[in-house]
Coordinates of C-alpha atoms in Angstrom, one line a residue:
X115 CA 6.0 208.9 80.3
X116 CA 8.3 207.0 83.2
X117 CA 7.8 204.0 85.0
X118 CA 5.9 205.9 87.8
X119 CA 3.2 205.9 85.4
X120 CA 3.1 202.5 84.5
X121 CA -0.4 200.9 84.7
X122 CA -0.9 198.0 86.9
X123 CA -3.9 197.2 84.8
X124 CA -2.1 195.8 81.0
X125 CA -4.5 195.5 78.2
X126 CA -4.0 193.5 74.9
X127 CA -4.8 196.3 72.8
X128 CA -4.6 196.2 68.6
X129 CA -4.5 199.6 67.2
X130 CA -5.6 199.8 63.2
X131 CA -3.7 203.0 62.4
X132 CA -4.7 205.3 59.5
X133 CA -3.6 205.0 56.0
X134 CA -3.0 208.8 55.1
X135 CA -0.6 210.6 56.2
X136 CA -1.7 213.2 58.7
X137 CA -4.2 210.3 59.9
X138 CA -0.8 208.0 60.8
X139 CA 0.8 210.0 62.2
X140 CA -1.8 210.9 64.7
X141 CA -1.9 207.7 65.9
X142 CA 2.0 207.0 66.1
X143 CA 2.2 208.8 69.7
X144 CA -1.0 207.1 71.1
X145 CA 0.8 204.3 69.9
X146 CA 4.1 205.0 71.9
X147 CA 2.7 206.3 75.3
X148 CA -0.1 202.7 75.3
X149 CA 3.0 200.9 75.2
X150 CA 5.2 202.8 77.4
X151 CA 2.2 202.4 80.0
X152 CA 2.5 198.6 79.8
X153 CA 0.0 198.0 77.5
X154 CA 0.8 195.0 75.3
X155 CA -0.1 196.4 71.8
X156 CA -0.3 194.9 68.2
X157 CA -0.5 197.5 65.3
X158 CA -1.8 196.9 62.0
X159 CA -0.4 199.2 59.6
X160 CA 0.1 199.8 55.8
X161 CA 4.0 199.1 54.9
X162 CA 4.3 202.9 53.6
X163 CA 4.6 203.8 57.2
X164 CA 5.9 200.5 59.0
X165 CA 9.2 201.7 59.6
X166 CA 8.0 205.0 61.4
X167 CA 7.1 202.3 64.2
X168 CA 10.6 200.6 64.7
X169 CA 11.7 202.5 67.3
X170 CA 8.2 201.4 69.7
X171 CA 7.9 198.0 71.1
X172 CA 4.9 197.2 69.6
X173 CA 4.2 193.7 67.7
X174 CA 3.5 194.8 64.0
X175 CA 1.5 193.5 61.6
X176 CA 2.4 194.9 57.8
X177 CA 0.0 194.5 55.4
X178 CA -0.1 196.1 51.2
X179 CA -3.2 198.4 50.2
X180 CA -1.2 199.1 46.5
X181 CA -3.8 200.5 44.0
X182 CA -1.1 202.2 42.0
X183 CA -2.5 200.3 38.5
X184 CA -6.0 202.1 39.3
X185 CA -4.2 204.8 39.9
X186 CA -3.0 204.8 36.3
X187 CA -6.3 205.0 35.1
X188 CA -7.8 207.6 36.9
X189 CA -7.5 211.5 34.6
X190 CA -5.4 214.0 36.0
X191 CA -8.6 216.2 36.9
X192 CA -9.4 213.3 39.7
X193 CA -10.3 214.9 43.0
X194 CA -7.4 214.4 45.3
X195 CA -9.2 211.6 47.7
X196 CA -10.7 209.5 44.7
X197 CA -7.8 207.4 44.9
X198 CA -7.6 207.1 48.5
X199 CA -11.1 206.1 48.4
X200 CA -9.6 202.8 46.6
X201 CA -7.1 202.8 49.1
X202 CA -9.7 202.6 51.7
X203 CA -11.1 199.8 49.3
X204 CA -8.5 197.7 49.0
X205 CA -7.7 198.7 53.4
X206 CA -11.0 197.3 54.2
X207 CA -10.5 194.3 52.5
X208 CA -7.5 193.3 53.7
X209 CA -8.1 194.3 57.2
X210 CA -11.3 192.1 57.5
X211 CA -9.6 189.2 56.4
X212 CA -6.5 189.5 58.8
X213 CA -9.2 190.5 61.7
X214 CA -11.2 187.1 61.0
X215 CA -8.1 185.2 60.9
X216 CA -6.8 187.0 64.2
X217 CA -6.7 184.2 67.1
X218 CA -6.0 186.9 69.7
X219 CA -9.0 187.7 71.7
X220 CA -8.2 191.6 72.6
X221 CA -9.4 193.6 75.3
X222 CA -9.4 197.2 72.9
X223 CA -9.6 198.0 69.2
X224 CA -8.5 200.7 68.5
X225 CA -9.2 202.2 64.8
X226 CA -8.7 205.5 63.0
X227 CA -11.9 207.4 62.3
X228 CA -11.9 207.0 59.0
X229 CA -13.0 202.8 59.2
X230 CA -16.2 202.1 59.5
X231 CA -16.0 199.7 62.0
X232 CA -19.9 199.5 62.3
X233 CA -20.1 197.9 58.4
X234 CA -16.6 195.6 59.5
X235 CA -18.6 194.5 62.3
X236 CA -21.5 192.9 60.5
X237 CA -18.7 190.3 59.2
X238 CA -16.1 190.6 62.2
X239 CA -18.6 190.3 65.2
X240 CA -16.7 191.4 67.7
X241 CA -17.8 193.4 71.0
X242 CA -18.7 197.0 70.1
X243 CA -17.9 198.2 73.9
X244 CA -14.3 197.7 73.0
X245 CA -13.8 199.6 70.1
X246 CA -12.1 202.9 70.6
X247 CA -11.5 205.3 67.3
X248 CA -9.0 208.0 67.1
X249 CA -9.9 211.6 65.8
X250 CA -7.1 213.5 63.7
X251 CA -8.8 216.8 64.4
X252 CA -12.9 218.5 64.9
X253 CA -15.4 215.3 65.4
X254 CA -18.1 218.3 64.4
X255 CA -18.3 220.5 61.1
X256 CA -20.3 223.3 59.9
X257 CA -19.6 221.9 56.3
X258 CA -22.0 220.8 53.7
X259 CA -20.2 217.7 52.9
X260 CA -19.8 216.9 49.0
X261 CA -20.3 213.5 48.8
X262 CA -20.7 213.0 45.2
X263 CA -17.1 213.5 44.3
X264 CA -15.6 210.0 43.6
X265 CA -14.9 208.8 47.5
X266 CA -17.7 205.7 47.1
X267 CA -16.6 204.4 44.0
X268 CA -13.6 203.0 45.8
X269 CA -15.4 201.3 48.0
X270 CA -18.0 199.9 46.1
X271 CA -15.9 196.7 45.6
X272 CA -15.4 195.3 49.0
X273 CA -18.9 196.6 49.9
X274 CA -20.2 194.1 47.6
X275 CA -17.4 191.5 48.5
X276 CA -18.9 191.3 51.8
X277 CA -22.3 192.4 51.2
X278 CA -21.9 195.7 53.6
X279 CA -22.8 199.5 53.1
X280 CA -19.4 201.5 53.1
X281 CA -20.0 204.8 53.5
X282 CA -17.8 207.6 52.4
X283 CA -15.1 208.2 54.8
X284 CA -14.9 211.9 55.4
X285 CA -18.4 212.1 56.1
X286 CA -17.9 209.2 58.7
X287 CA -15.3 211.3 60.3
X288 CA -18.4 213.5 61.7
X289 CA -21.0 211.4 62.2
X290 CA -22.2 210.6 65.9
X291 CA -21.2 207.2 67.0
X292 CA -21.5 206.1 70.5
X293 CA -17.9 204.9 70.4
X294 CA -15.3 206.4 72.6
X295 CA -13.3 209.1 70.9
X296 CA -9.7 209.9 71.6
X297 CA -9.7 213.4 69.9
X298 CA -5.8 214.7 68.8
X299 CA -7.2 218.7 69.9
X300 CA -8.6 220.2 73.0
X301 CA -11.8 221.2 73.8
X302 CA -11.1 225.0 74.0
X303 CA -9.8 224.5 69.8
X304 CA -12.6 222.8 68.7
X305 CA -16.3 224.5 67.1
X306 CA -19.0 223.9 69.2
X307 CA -17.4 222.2 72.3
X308 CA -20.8 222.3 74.1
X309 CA -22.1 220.0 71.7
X310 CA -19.8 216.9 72.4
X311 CA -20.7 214.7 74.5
X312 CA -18.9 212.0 77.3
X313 CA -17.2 209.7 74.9
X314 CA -15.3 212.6 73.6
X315 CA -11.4 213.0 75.2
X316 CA -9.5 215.4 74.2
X317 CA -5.6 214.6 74.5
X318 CA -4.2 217.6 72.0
X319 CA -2.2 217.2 69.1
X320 CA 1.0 215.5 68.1
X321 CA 3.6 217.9 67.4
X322 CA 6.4 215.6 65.7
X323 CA 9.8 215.9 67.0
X324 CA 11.8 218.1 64.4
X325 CA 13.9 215.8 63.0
X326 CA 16.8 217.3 60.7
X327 CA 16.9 216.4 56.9
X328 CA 20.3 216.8 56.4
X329 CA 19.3 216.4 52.6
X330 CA 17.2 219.8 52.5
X331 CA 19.4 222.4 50.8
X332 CA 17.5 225.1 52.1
X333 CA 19.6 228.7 53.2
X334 CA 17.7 231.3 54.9
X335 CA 18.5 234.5 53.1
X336 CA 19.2 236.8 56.8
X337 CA 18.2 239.8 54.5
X338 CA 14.6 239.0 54.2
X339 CA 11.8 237.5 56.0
X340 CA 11.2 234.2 54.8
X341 CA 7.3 233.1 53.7
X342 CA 6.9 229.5 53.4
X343 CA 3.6 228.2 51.1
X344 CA 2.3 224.4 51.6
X345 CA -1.1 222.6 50.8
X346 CA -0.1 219.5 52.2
X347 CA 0.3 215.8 51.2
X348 CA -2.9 215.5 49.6
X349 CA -4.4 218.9 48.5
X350 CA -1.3 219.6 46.6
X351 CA -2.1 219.9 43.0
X352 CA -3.4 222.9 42.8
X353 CA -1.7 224.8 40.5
X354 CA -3.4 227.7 39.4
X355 CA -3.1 229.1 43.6
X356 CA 0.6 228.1 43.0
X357 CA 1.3 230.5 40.3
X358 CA -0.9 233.6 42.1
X359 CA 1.9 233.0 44.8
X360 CA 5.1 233.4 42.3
X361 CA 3.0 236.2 40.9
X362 CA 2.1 238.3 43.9
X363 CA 5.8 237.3 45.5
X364 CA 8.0 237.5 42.3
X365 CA 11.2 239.2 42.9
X366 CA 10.3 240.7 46.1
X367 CA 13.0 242.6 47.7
X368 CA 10.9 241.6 51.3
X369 CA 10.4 237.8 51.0
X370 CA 12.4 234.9 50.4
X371 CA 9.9 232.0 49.5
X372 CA 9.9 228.6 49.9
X373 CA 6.8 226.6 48.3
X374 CA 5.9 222.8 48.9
X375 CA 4.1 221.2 46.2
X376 CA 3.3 217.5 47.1
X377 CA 4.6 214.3 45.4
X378 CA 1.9 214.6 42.8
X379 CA 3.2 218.1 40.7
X380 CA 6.2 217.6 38.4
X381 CA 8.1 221.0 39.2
X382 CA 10.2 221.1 35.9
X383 CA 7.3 220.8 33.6
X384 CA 4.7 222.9 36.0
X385 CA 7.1 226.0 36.8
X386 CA 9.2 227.3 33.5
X387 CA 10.3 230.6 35.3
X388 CA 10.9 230.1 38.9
X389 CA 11.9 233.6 40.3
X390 CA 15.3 233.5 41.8
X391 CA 13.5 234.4 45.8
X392 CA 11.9 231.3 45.0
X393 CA 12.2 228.1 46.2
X394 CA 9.9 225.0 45.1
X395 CA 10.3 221.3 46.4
X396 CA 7.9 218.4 46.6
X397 CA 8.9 217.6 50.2
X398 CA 9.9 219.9 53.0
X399 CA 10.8 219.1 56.7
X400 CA 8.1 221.2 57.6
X401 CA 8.9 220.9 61.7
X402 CA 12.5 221.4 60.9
X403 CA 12.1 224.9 58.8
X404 CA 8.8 226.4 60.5
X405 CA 11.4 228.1 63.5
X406 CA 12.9 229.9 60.7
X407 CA 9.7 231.0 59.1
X408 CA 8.1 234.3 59.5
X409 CA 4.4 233.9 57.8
X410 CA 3.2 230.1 56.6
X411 CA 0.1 230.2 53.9
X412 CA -1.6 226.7 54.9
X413 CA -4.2 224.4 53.5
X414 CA -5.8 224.8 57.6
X415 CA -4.9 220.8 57.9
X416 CA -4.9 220.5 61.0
X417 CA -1.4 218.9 61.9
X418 CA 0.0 221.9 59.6
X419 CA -2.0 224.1 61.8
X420 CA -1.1 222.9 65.3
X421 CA 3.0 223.1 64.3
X422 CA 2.1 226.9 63.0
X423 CA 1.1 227.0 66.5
X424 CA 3.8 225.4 68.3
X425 CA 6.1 227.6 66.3
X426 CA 4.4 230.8 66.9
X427 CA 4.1 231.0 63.1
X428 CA 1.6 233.8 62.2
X429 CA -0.3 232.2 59.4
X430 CA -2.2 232.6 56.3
X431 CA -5.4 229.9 56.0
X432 CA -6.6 229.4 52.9
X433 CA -8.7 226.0 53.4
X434 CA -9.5 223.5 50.7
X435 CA -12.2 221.1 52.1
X436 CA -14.1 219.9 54.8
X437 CA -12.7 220.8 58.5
X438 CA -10.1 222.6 56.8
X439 CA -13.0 225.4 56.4
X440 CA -14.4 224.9 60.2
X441 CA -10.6 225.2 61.6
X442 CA -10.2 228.5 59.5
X443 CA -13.4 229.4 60.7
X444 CA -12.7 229.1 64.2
X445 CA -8.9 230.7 63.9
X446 CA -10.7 233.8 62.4
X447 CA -13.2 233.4 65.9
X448 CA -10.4 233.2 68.1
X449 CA -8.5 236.3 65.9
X450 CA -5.3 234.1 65.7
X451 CA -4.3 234.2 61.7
X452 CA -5.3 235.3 58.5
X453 CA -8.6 233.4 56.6
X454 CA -9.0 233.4 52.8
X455 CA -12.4 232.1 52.3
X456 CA -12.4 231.0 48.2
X457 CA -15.7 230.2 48.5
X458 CA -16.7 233.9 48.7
X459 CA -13.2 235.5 47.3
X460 CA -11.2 235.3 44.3
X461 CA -7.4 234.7 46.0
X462 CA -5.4 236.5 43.6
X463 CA -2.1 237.9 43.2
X464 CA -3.4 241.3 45.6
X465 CA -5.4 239.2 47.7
X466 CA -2.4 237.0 48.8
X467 CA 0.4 240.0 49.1
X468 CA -2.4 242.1 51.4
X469 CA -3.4 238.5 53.5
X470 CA 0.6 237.9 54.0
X471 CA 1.3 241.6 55.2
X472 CA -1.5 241.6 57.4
X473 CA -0.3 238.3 59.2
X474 CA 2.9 239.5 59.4
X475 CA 2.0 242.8 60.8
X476 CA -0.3 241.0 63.8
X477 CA 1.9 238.7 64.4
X478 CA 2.4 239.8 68.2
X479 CA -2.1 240.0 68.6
X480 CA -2.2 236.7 67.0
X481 CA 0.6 235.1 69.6
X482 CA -1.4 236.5 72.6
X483 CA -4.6 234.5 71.1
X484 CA -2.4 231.2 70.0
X485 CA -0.4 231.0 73.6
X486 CA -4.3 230.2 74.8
X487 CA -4.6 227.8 72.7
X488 CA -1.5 226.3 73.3
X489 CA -1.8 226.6 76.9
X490 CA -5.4 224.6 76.0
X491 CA -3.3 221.8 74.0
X492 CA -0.8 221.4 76.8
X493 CA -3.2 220.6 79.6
X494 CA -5.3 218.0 77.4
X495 CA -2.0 216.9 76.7
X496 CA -1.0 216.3 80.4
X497 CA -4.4 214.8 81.0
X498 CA -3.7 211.9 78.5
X499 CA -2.1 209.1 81.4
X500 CA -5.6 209.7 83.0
X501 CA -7.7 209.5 79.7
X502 CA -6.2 206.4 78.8
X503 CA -6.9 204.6 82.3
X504 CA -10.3 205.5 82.1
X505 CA -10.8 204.7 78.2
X506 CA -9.0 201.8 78.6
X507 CA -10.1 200.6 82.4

């Protein structure tokens, strides 16, 4: 944005920005281009990602949601969101308290999707017309949502605190609200567009700027084509999918591998005979390698999808839960990847070598069919001064 586009019309606006990962860092550009339009904006946001807002002239507000001693306690078989669900917890709590205390009377809130501002506002009583919620991806799904799987234990504490009815968050994510929505895709990449409604905008996605990690040792081998594997930050631990990779790819004389196994999987004790085409880290610069990569197996999460995309990556989706499984669904519509349903398959060793092969051997069908959607992100992405004078008029 430039100062053409400056509004004449400066809101005090407080954005809550999300507590995972993907969920931040949909809000970080949002974020940005409010404050580059003049808006004066406060964010409240978790110190694991404070610095990631230095660079924005925003007024922050840091604040801890640390449940590392409950995460101690919880077995290694925990579904990968039960601890978030005490992040969420402990988030809540916080976040109501620094809200009551707030002397600022703002003209927007602005939250990620995954509060549930409707049970924070039978203690906070502020206006409902101003609150505004940010959606990381699909505000629809054609998911039977488990909700039995840990997600409300976390939040049993402060709903009692407070005497409120916290709901688990990834069901909120797709429940109507009469809020408006600013929605990170377009409507041409979403299931069922017909069935939003007027408080849905789509702006498109964040692609972050590739930034180069000058700490990554990777070297492309120029003598194969190079697969890359990642489940992402939080659907990282799965381990058995990891060694039907090293299996089906062991030694191969056509890939050169790279494999991203989250924070949470110890390499040294998980892998005892990494193949020498193999590479496996914890963290990867995924925008700085995906130009170099010539198939991506993904999770389907939908900030891993959306840089597949941008890259012209042809891709493998092999989704794990919730819209994970509607984004797959609708790549598979749109005949723009490769999608390994393991609801209905075994992925094994074959499975994976055949899904790879036939992504890479597509690759030029599946660009014809991702430039649309690209083309799709782009204009929702040039109608996002506009959006935001309307949303926030």
């Amino acid at each position: 944005m430039n100062e053409a586009l400056k509004t004449t019309n400066s809101k005090k606006i407080l954005v809550v920005n999300g507590i995972l990962h993907g969920h931040f860092t949909c809000s970080v550009e949002i974020v940005r281009e409010l404050a580059e339009m003049g808006h004066d904006v406060t964010c409240y946001v978790m110190d694991e990602f404070a610095s990631r807002l230095n660079d924005i002239p925003v007024k922050k507000v840091v604040y801890s949601a640390d449940v590392s001693e409950i995460a101690k306690r919880l077995p290694p078989d925990a579904p990968p969101f039960a601890i978030n669900s005490f992040m969420f917890g402990k988030a809540i709590d916080v976040l109501i308290t620094m809200l009551s205390q707030e002397q600022t009377d703002y003209d927007y809130y602005v939250f990620d999707s995954f509060f549930e501002i409707e049970e924070m506002n039978k203690i906070l009583k502020l206006d409902p017309s101003k609150f505004v919620k940010i959606y990381s991806s699909f505000i629809l799904t054609d998911e039977k949502l488990d909700l039995t799987e840990g997600r409300l234990m976390g939040l049993q504490a402060t709903s009692q605190k407070y005497n409120i009815n916290l709901h688990d968050f990834v069901g909120l994510h797709t429940t109507p609200n009469e809020f408006k929505k600013l929605i990170l895709t377009s409507k041409y990449f979403h299931i069922r567009p017909e069935d939003t409604d007027d408080t849905c905008y789509f702006i498109g996605p964040h692609i972050e700027q590739r930034v180069v990690d000058n700490n990554f040792d990777f070297k492309k081998d120029e003598n194969k084509k190079l697969l890359y594997i990642s489940f992402g930050t939080i659907f990282g631990k799965d381990i058995a999918f990891y060694h039907h990779c090293i299996e089906a790819f062991r030694d191969s004389e056509e890939y050169q591998v790279i494999m991203s196994v989250g924070k949470f999987v110890d390499i040294n004790q998980t892998f005892k005979d990494i193949p020498a085409n193999f590479s496996i880290y914890n963290y990867v610069p995924q925008t700085q390698l995906l130009p170099e990569v010539d198939v991506f197996i993904t999770h389907s999460g939908f900030n891993s999808t959306s840089e597949g995309f941008a890259n012209g990556v042809p891709m493998v989706f092999v989704p794990q839960k919730y819209d994970q499984f509607d984004i797959s669904r609708l790549v598979e519509k749109l005949n723009v990847g490769v999608f390994l349903n393991k609801k209905e398959i075994d992925i094994t060793a074959d499975v994976l070598r055949t899904a790879v092969k036939k992504a890479y051997d597509n690759r030029e069908i599946f660009r014809e069919g991702i430039s649309k959607i690209i083309d799709s992100f782009k204009e929702s992405r040039n109608n996002r001064t506009a959006i935001y004078e309307k949303v926030f008029e």
